[in-house]
Structures are given as structure tokens and as C-alpha cells.
Amino acid sequence: MELQERLNDVRSRIAAEERAAGRPAGSVQLVAVSKTFEADAIRPAIEAGQRVFGENRVQESQGKWPALKAERLDIELHLIGPLQSNKAADAVALFDVIETVDREKIARALAEEMKRQAKTLRLYVQVNSGLEPQKAGIAPDDTPAFVAFCRDELGLSIEGLMCIPPAEENPGPHFALLAKLALKCGVEKLSMGMSGDYETAIAFGATSVRVGSAIFGAR
């Protein structure tokens, strides 16, 4: 299939899951994950009407997205990969949403940079739902206190939670856990689900899904 066909297929599947879950049409945002793809591979998705994209690395994004965003001012760019504190200034300058706030140092760096650049980004806290030692994220039990710290101590607006379930496990319980934590934290947005499990994530309440290979093809 061509990219537009794959994109339309994903959109149709999202719409079907919204209906199946009794949710309003358009309640799930599609974040097209364009990491590793060059600008020329991304433009067809933009031409097909996609406006929200996700990237894993700040440095890679700097090589392609300033020009793409200049061409389409309504593009919304999400950082969905790990952020180092020395890249906080660049991330605040380029991205609209950061989904991977996962420790105090990063939260402080983002607060300082947003104040310095007079720019407000939408932020998500990344939760390590499987307590995987090699994976970034706040432990589930520590998440409410961390969200409160970000809000109360740093004045950050945390709008949602994000998770990446362990690859070898059923994602459903992890999505259910994130939804439960969101209620406890008083946040409305849930970024969960990727190419292999986004339909399951919608059934568990995802408000955005991060889909890459199902749209752009194998990397």
C-alpha cells in the first residue's frame, strides 16, 4: 500500500475502535511517528492531512522539522523519546508537546527553559508500567507524587500520562493501570498504544496513539 492508503487504514481502524468503545468520533488523536524518516518521506503524510507527528530524538528532529513546520504552521510535534537535560533548550524551542517527563532533573530543566523562552509546552509524565530497569519512566506508585511535584513545586502543566508496555506482555493490564493512575493524578490525557496494539489501547481509554510503522512502513 502507498502511504496515504496505510494512513487511511489506520484512521479507519481508530474510528472503528472509537465506535466500539462508545466514544465520540475524533476523540483519539493520531500521532504519526516519523522517527528515522527524512523530510521527503514525511511530506506525503502532511499532504494527506496528517498534522500531528512524533519523534524520538531532538537532534534528528532539528535536521528536518524546522523546515517542515515552516511549510505548515499548524503542525504539532511531539517528543516521544528520552530527553537529556542538556537538550532541554533545543526541545522547548522545537517541540509543542513532550511526552517523556520522567525525572525531577528533566522537569526542572523544562520549567527553566519554558520560562526563559516564554513558551508553554504541553507535558506528559512517562510511567514505567512494567518496572523495566532498562526503560525510562516513573514507577507507577511514585507517579501521583511526581505529578504533584511538577505542578505544585515547578508550576508545570501536566496534561497526561504516557507508557510503553513491555514488548512480551499483554498490553491491556498496563493500559488499564495507566488509566487508573490518570484518575488518581487528575489528568485527562492518555498517550498509549503503538502500531501493534493501538486498537487495544483505545478500548482502555487512550486519547492519543503513537503509530509509526503501520503508516510509514518498516524502518
XYZ file of C-alpha atoms in Angstrom:
219
model
C 0.000 0.000 0.000
C 1.006 3.594 -0.557
C 1.496 5.802 2.479
C -1.887 7.506 2.051
C -3.624 4.123 1.941
C -1.838 2.993 5.098
C -2.682 6.279 6.806
C -6.346 5.987 5.832
C -6.397 2.386 7.071
C -5.080 3.455 10.480
C -7.605 6.292 10.638
C -10.424 3.875 9.793
C -9.315 1.439 12.495
C -9.172 4.228 15.056
C -12.681 5.362 14.101
C -13.980 1.791 14.355
C -12.486 1.389 17.835
C -13.945 4.721 18.943
C -17.395 3.494 17.884
C -16.886 0.091 19.526
C -15.909 1.781 22.794
C -18.879 4.152 22.631
C -16.582 7.154 22.372
C -17.167 10.282 20.271
C -15.697 10.352 16.778
C -12.357 12.151 16.792
C -11.734 11.606 20.495
C -8.467 9.755 19.799
C -5.596 11.737 18.339
C -3.269 10.003 15.884
C 0.408 10.808 16.448
C 2.264 9.681 13.313
C 5.712 8.545 14.444
C 8.172 9.747 11.819
C 11.446 8.905 13.574
C 14.265 7.830 11.193
C 12.327 9.049 8.150
C 13.576 12.007 6.123
C 11.501 15.068 5.284
C 10.684 13.788 1.796
C 9.124 10.651 3.284
C 7.076 12.713 5.748
C 5.651 15.247 3.297
C 3.160 12.780 1.736
C 1.595 12.294 5.178
C 1.316 16.062 5.608
C -0.231 16.337 2.147
C -2.742 13.650 3.186
C -3.873 15.861 6.063
C -1.830 14.480 8.971
C -0.781 17.276 11.295
C 0.463 15.591 14.484
C 3.823 13.829 14.446
C 6.100 12.146 16.971
C 9.891 11.980 17.074
C 12.311 10.148 19.362
C 15.426 12.305 19.221
C 15.910 16.053 19.494
C 18.996 16.165 17.277
C 17.420 14.153 14.457
C 14.300 16.314 14.608
C 16.325 19.505 14.296
C 17.551 18.314 10.908
C 14.110 18.105 9.309
C 11.296 19.662 11.302
C 12.098 23.402 11.321
C 11.663 23.465 7.528
C 8.577 21.237 7.592
C 6.954 23.336 10.317
C 7.712 26.489 8.355
C 5.804 24.995 5.410
C 2.779 24.084 7.565
C 2.254 26.287 10.586
C -0.463 24.012 12.016
C 1.834 21.026 12.570
C 2.062 19.764 16.140
C 5.309 17.993 17.043
C 5.600 15.571 19.978
C 8.813 14.346 21.589
C 8.128 10.715 22.475
C 11.704 9.573 23.154
C 14.007 10.136 26.132
C 15.158 13.679 26.803
C 18.550 14.600 28.237
C 18.701 17.750 30.324
C 21.385 19.278 28.064
C 18.868 19.104 25.199
C 16.045 20.801 27.117
C 16.573 24.190 25.462
C 16.506 22.694 21.974
C 13.455 20.581 22.829
C 11.480 23.545 24.132
C 12.374 25.559 21.046
C 11.259 22.886 18.560
C 8.521 20.733 20.104
C 4.934 21.517 21.064
C 4.392 18.520 23.359
C 6.886 16.497 25.420
C 5.556 13.098 26.460
C 8.619 11.835 28.330
C 8.958 13.835 31.531
C 10.395 11.087 33.713
C 12.548 12.589 36.476
C 12.976 15.693 38.609
C 16.056 16.929 36.739
C 14.213 16.978 33.411
C 11.144 18.599 34.939
C 13.276 21.391 36.419
C 15.179 21.902 33.160
C 11.937 22.178 31.201
C 10.434 24.608 33.708
C 13.508 26.839 33.466
C 13.643 26.715 29.664
C 9.952 27.421 29.172
C 10.285 30.447 31.422
C 13.431 31.607 29.609
C 11.909 31.151 26.156
C 8.474 32.440 27.215
C 6.919 29.326 25.726
C 4.447 26.890 27.271
C 4.611 23.253 26.165
C 2.067 20.571 26.923
C 3.656 17.869 29.063
C 3.072 14.201 29.835
C 4.706 12.109 32.521
C 6.146 8.825 31.272
C 5.230 5.880 33.502
C 7.345 2.715 33.549
C 4.301 0.484 33.904
C 6.330 -2.740 33.764
C 9.088 -1.537 36.127
C 11.629 -2.469 33.461
C 15.140 -1.492 34.602
C 16.289 -0.623 31.064
C 13.298 1.607 30.354
C 12.731 5.233 31.318
C 9.733 6.352 33.323
C 8.375 6.943 36.799
C 7.338 3.889 38.815
C 3.535 3.622 38.977
C 3.446 4.020 42.768
C 5.531 7.196 42.542
C 3.539 8.800 39.744
C 0.910 10.755 41.753
C 3.593 12.361 43.928
C 5.736 13.205 40.903
C 2.810 14.806 39.057
C 2.030 16.831 42.192
C 5.682 17.917 42.437
C 5.706 19.064 38.807
C 2.530 21.054 39.323
C 2.972 22.440 42.818
C 6.737 22.972 43.022
C 7.568 23.819 39.406
C 4.276 25.211 38.122
C 4.230 22.817 35.176
C 1.009 21.912 33.433
C 0.939 18.115 33.243
C -1.908 17.174 30.923
C -1.416 13.428 30.655
C 0.461 10.189 31.203
C 2.331 8.024 28.698
C 3.512 4.415 28.809
C 5.214 1.764 26.675
C 4.229 -1.707 27.948
C 6.833 -4.494 27.979
C 7.056 -5.960 24.488
C 6.495 -9.553 25.594
C 3.463 -8.887 27.818
C -0.254 -8.410 27.204
C -0.569 -4.611 26.983
C -4.115 -4.495 28.352
C -3.251 -4.527 32.072
C -0.638 -1.811 31.510
C -3.156 0.384 29.712
C -5.682 -0.225 32.493
C -3.061 0.747 35.080
C -2.278 3.991 33.252
C -5.972 4.885 33.069
C -6.324 4.257 36.806
C -3.261 6.409 37.550
C -4.615 9.220 35.385
C -7.754 9.376 37.532
C -5.642 9.402 40.677
C -3.428 12.181 39.285
C -6.286 14.255 37.914
C -5.048 14.244 34.316
C -7.250 13.710 31.277
C -4.875 12.559 28.535
C -3.522 9.047 27.984
C -0.822 8.509 25.359
C -0.676 4.747 24.897
C -0.690 2.256 22.068
C 1.625 1.837 19.082
C 1.379 0.104 15.697
C 0.862 -3.354 17.198
C -1.596 -2.534 19.978
C -3.223 0.852 19.383
C -6.684 -0.657 18.949
C -6.395 -2.305 22.383
C -5.213 0.997 23.843
C -8.293 2.806 22.536
C -10.521 0.229 24.227
C -8.773 1.094 27.504
C -9.222 4.841 27.083
C -6.246 6.130 25.077
C -6.701 9.745 23.974
C -3.715 9.533 21.628
C -1.942 6.647 19.914
C 1.617 6.702 18.562
C 1.694 4.875 15.229
C 4.788 4.682 13.041
C 5.483 1.558 11.006
C 1.788 0.980 10.182
C 1.871 4.352 8.396
C 5.410 4.836 7.136
C 6.379 1.192 6.668
C 9.295 -0.757 8.107
C 12.331 1.208 9.247
